[in-house]
Amino acid sequence: MRAIEAIKSGSHLLRESKVESHILDSELLLAKILKKSREEILINLDQSLTASEILTFNKFLNRRSKKEPIAYILKEKEFWSKNFFLNNDTLIPRPETELLVEYLLKLYNKKQITILDIGTGSGCIILSILSELKNSTGVAVDISSKALKAAKKNAYNFKVLERVKFYNKSFEAIFNKKFDLIVSNPPYIERKDLKNLSCDIKKFEPLVALDGGNDGLDLIKKVIYKSKYIIKRFGTLALEIGNGQYRKVSKILTDNNFKIKNIIKDNKNNVRCVIAIYGS
Ligand code: GLN
């Protein structure tokens, strides 16, 4: 079988399963198997596939037809122009989170800081920041050891491994350290809303990275309470939050001696991130 036939039959199969991006996905899955870029595949459509490549392609198509996100099948997702390795214990990095990274990099332009990332997952936030702030160091925590493995692998790939420490424990167990910047994209979905998430999220993304408890604010509150003790005076706490949580989160922040410095909205005008300064 040649690449062109594989892509066509793959896309046909995915279309039957109502996968909207069926052509692109078929191309991406094949590119992964042939260890080439999609563009390289498309200019060499006559290349033939071995039996084992066809077998793997069919396995991938089968997973995709069951709506498994392509990022989990490819085990990677582009974020802040870098390819992040993923596994089943990491959330797929989202474009909204890039807004946070963009903001923080402008704020700390070339400065030397210490960063804590709470619930680092694939490490997308802290590693993107550290790879640009070359003199900065950080700590990444996650309760999932499997997620931390992915984050470590990413740190190695992006050449920042020597500037970041990884702890496989709850952030509540961090003492005797003070950070300039604490970032977190904590689980913030209200428990009763979890069942309304789309199938690809509900069935494939790690629940513990999504479930924010009864009001969705369990982890956000814990992060704010704890941050007071491990943030430097005038340090920054940057949180990603869920839709409609801004009012409550800003009250919790101000009640805890944080001052809101800025908010970041998505393209639908929802507040997605809150940036607060401690002790002002
Ligand atoms: N920090 C990671 C991300 O932004 C993981 C977040 C999480 O697991 N809630 O993707």
Coordinates of C-alpha atoms and ligand atoms in Angstrom, one line a residue:
M1 CA 0.0 0.0 0.0
R2 CA 1.2 3.5 -0.8
A3 CA 0.9 6.5 1.4
I4 CA -1.8 8.1 -0.7
E5 CA -4.0 5.0 -0.4
A6 CA -3.4 4.8 3.3
I7 CA -4.4 8.4 3.8
K8 CA -7.5 8.1 1.7
S9 CA -8.7 4.9 3.3
G10 CA -7.9 6.3 6.8
S11 CA -9.7 9.5 6.2
H12 CA -12.7 7.5 4.9
L13 CA -12.8 5.4 8.0
L14 CA -12.6 8.4 10.3
R15 CA -15.3 10.2 8.3
E16 CA -17.6 7.3 8.8
S17 CA -17.0 7.7 12.6
K18 CA -17.8 11.3 12.3
V19 CA -14.4 12.7 13.0
E20 CA -14.5 16.2 11.5
S21 CA -10.8 16.6 10.8
H22 CA -10.7 13.2 9.1
I23 CA -8.2 14.1 6.3
L24 CA -5.8 16.0 8.5
D25 CA -5.9 13.3 11.2
S26 CA -5.3 10.5 8.8
E27 CA -2.2 12.4 7.5
L28 CA -0.9 13.2 10.9
L29 CA -1.3 9.6 12.1
L30 CA 0.6 8.3 9.1
A31 CA 3.3 10.9 9.5
K32 CA 3.8 9.8 13.1
I33 CA 4.2 6.2 12.0
L34 CA 6.7 7.1 9.2
K35 CA 8.5 9.4 11.6
K36 CA 8.3 12.3 9.2
S37 CA 6.5 15.6 9.1
R38 CA 3.1 15.8 7.5
E39 CA 4.6 18.0 4.7
E40 CA 7.2 15.4 3.9
I41 CA 4.5 12.8 3.6
L42 CA 2.4 15.0 1.3
I43 CA 5.3 15.5 -1.2
N44 CA 6.1 11.8 -1.3
L45 CA 2.7 10.2 -1.5
D46 CA 4.0 7.3 -3.6
Q47 CA 6.2 5.8 -0.9
S48 CA 5.1 2.4 0.1
L49 CA 4.3 1.2 3.6
T50 CA 5.5 -2.0 5.3
A51 CA 3.1 -4.5 6.7
S52 CA 3.9 -3.5 10.3
E53 CA 3.4 0.2 9.5
I54 CA 0.0 -0.6 8.1
L55 CA -0.9 -2.5 11.2
T56 CA 0.1 0.4 13.5
F57 CA -1.8 2.8 11.2
N58 CA -4.9 0.7 11.6
K59 CA -4.5 0.6 15.4
F60 CA -4.2 4.4 15.5
L61 CA -7.2 4.9 13.2
N62 CA -9.2 2.6 15.4
R63 CA -8.4 4.6 18.5
R64 CA -9.1 7.9 16.7
S65 CA -12.5 6.5 15.5
K66 CA -13.4 6.1 19.1
K67 CA -12.8 9.8 19.6
E68 CA -9.5 9.5 21.5
P69 CA -7.9 12.9 21.0
I70 CA -5.2 12.9 18.4
A71 CA -2.7 14.4 20.9
Y72 CA -2.9 11.3 23.0
I73 CA -2.4 9.0 20.0
L74 CA 0.5 11.0 18.8
K75 CA 1.7 11.5 22.4
E76 CA 2.5 15.1 21.7
K77 CA 1.0 18.5 21.4
E78 CA 2.5 21.8 20.2
F79 CA 2.4 24.5 22.9
W80 CA 4.3 27.8 22.7
S81 CA 6.0 26.5 19.5
K82 CA 7.4 23.4 21.2
N83 CA 6.4 19.8 21.0
F84 CA 5.3 18.6 24.4
F85 CA 5.4 14.9 25.0
L86 CA 2.2 13.7 26.7
N87 CA 0.8 10.6 28.4
N88 CA -2.6 9.7 29.7
D89 CA -1.9 11.4 33.1
T90 CA -1.3 14.8 31.5
L91 CA -3.9 17.2 30.3
I92 CA -3.6 18.3 26.7
P93 CA -2.1 21.8 26.8
R94 CA -4.7 24.4 25.7
P95 CA -4.3 27.6 23.7
E96 CA -5.8 29.6 26.6
T97 CA -2.8 28.6 28.7
E98 CA -0.5 30.1 26.1
L99 CA -2.1 33.4 26.9
L100 CA -0.9 33.1 30.4
V101 CA 2.7 32.1 29.3
E102 CA 2.7 35.1 26.9
Y103 CA 1.7 37.5 29.6
L104 CA 4.2 36.2 32.1
L105 CA 7.1 36.3 29.7
K106 CA 6.3 39.9 29.0
L107 CA 6.1 40.7 32.7
Y108 CA 9.4 39.0 33.5
N109 CA 11.2 39.9 30.3
K110 CA 14.8 38.5 30.8
K111 CA 14.6 38.7 34.6
Q112 CA 16.0 36.1 36.9
I113 CA 13.2 34.6 39.0
T114 CA 12.2 31.5 40.9
I115 CA 9.0 29.9 39.8
L116 CA 6.7 27.3 41.3
D117 CA 4.2 25.5 39.0
I118 CA 1.4 23.7 40.9
G119 CA 0.0 20.7 39.1
T120 CA 2.5 20.9 36.3
G121 CA 1.1 18.1 34.1
S122 CA 3.2 18.0 30.9
G123 CA 5.1 21.0 32.3
C124 CA 3.8 23.2 29.6
I125 CA 3.6 26.4 31.7
I126 CA 6.9 26.3 33.7
L127 CA 9.0 24.8 30.9
S128 CA 7.9 27.3 28.3
I129 CA 8.8 30.1 30.8
L130 CA 12.1 28.6 31.8
S131 CA 13.2 28.0 28.2
E132 CA 12.9 31.8 27.6
L133 CA 14.1 33.1 31.0
K134 CA 17.5 31.6 30.8
N135 CA 18.7 32.6 34.2
S136 CA 15.6 31.5 36.1
T137 CA 15.0 28.4 38.0
G138 CA 11.8 26.6 39.2
V139 CA 10.0 23.8 41.0
A140 CA 7.3 21.7 39.3
V141 CA 5.0 19.7 41.5
D142 CA 2.3 17.1 40.6
I143 CA 0.6 14.4 42.5
S144 CA 0.8 12.1 39.4
S145 CA 4.2 10.5 39.1
K146 CA 3.4 9.5 35.5
A147 CA 2.6 13.2 34.6
L148 CA 6.0 14.2 36.2
K149 CA 7.7 11.6 34.0
A150 CA 6.3 13.4 30.9
A151 CA 7.3 16.8 32.4
K152 CA 10.9 15.6 33.0
K153 CA 11.2 14.3 29.5
N154 CA 10.0 17.6 28.2
A155 CA 12.5 19.5 30.4
Y156 CA 15.3 17.3 29.0
N157 CA 14.1 17.9 25.4
F158 CA 14.0 21.6 25.9
K159 CA 17.4 21.7 27.7
V160 CA 16.1 23.1 31.0
L161 CA 16.4 20.0 33.1
E162 CA 19.2 21.4 35.2
R163 CA 17.1 24.5 36.1
V164 CA 13.9 22.8 37.4
K165 CA 13.3 20.5 40.3
F166 CA 10.4 18.0 40.2
Y167 CA 8.5 16.9 43.2
N168 CA 6.0 14.1 43.2
K169 CA 3.9 15.4 46.1
S170 CA 1.1 17.8 46.9
F171 CA 2.0 21.5 46.8
E172 CA 0.8 21.6 50.4
A173 CA 4.0 19.8 51.3
I174 CA 6.3 22.6 50.1
F175 CA 8.0 24.5 52.9
N176 CA 10.9 26.8 53.5
K177 CA 11.0 28.2 50.0
K178 CA 9.8 31.5 48.6
F179 CA 9.0 32.1 45.0
D180 CA 8.8 35.2 42.9
L181 CA 6.1 33.6 40.7
I182 CA 3.6 30.9 41.5
V183 CA 1.6 29.6 38.5
S184 CA -1.1 27.1 38.4
N185 CA -3.7 25.8 36.0
P186 CA -5.6 23.8 38.7
P187 CA -8.5 21.5 38.2
Y188 CA -11.5 23.9 38.3
I189 CA -14.5 22.2 36.8
E190 CA -17.5 22.0 39.1
R191 CA -18.1 18.3 39.9
K192 CA -21.7 18.4 38.7
D193 CA -20.5 19.8 35.3
L194 CA -18.0 17.0 34.7
K195 CA -20.7 14.8 33.0
N196 CA -21.4 17.6 30.5
L197 CA -17.9 17.8 29.2
S198 CA -17.4 16.6 25.6
C199 CA -16.8 12.9 25.2
D200 CA -13.1 13.2 24.2
I201 CA -12.3 15.1 27.4
K202 CA -14.5 13.0 29.7
K203 CA -13.3 9.7 28.4
F204 CA -9.6 10.4 27.8
E205 CA -8.3 13.3 29.9
P206 CA -7.3 12.7 33.5
L207 CA -10.2 13.4 35.8
V208 CA -8.0 14.5 38.7
A209 CA -6.7 17.3 36.5
L210 CA -10.2 18.6 35.9
D211 CA -12.3 18.0 39.0
G212 CA -12.4 21.1 41.1
G213 CA -14.8 19.7 43.7
N214 CA -18.4 20.8 44.5
D215 CA -18.0 24.5 43.5
G216 CA -15.0 24.0 41.2
L217 CA -13.0 26.2 43.6
D218 CA -11.5 23.6 46.0
L219 CA -8.1 23.6 44.4
I220 CA -8.1 27.3 43.6
K221 CA -8.7 28.1 47.2
K222 CA -6.0 25.7 48.5
V223 CA -3.5 27.2 46.0
I224 CA -4.3 30.7 47.2
Y225 CA -4.2 29.8 50.9
K226 CA -0.9 28.0 50.5
S227 CA 0.7 30.5 48.2
K228 CA 0.6 33.2 51.0
Y229 CA 3.3 31.2 52.8
I230 CA 5.6 30.4 50.0
I231 CA 5.5 33.6 47.8
K232 CA 7.8 36.5 48.2
R233 CA 6.4 39.9 49.2
F234 CA 5.2 41.5 45.9
G235 CA 5.5 38.1 44.2
T236 CA 3.0 37.1 41.5
L237 CA 0.4 34.5 41.7
A238 CA -1.0 33.6 38.2
L239 CA -4.0 31.3 38.0
E240 CA -6.0 29.9 35.2
I241 CA -9.7 29.8 36.2
G242 CA -12.9 28.5 34.8
N243 CA -15.7 30.4 33.1
G244 CA -17.7 32.5 35.5
Q245 CA -15.3 32.0 38.4
Y246 CA -13.7 35.4 38.3
R247 CA -15.9 37.2 40.8
K248 CA -15.5 34.6 43.5
V249 CA -11.8 34.0 42.9
S250 CA -11.0 37.8 43.0
K251 CA -12.8 38.0 46.4
I252 CA -10.8 35.1 47.8
L253 CA -7.6 36.7 46.5
T254 CA -8.3 40.1 48.0
D255 CA -9.4 38.5 51.3
N256 CA -6.0 36.9 51.4
N257 CA -3.9 40.0 50.9
F258 CA -3.5 39.6 47.2
K259 CA -4.1 42.5 44.9
I260 CA -5.4 41.9 41.4
K261 CA -2.9 43.1 38.9
N262 CA -4.4 42.0 35.7
I263 CA -6.8 39.6 34.0
I264 CA -6.5 37.7 30.7
K265 CA -9.6 37.2 28.6
D266 CA -10.0 34.6 25.9
N267 CA -11.4 35.5 22.4
K268 CA -14.9 35.0 23.7
N269 CA -14.3 37.7 26.3
N270 CA -14.3 35.2 29.2
V271 CA -11.8 35.9 32.0
R272 CA -9.5 32.9 31.9
C273 CA -6.5 34.0 34.0
V274 CA -6.0 36.1 37.0
I275 CA -2.7 37.7 37.9
A276 CA -2.4 38.9 41.5
I277 CA 0.4 40.4 43.6
Y278 CA 1.0 39.4 47.2
G279 CA 1.2 41.8 50.1
S280 CA 0.4 45.1 48.4
Ligands
GLN1 N1 -0.3 22.7 34.0 C1 -0.8 21.7 33.1 C2 -1.5 22.4 32.0 O1 -1.7 23.6 32.0 C3 -1.7 20.8 33.8 C4 -2.9 21.4 34.4 C5 -3.8 20.4 35.2 O2 -3.5 19.2 35.2 N2 -4.9 20.9 35.7 O3 -1.9 21.8 31.0

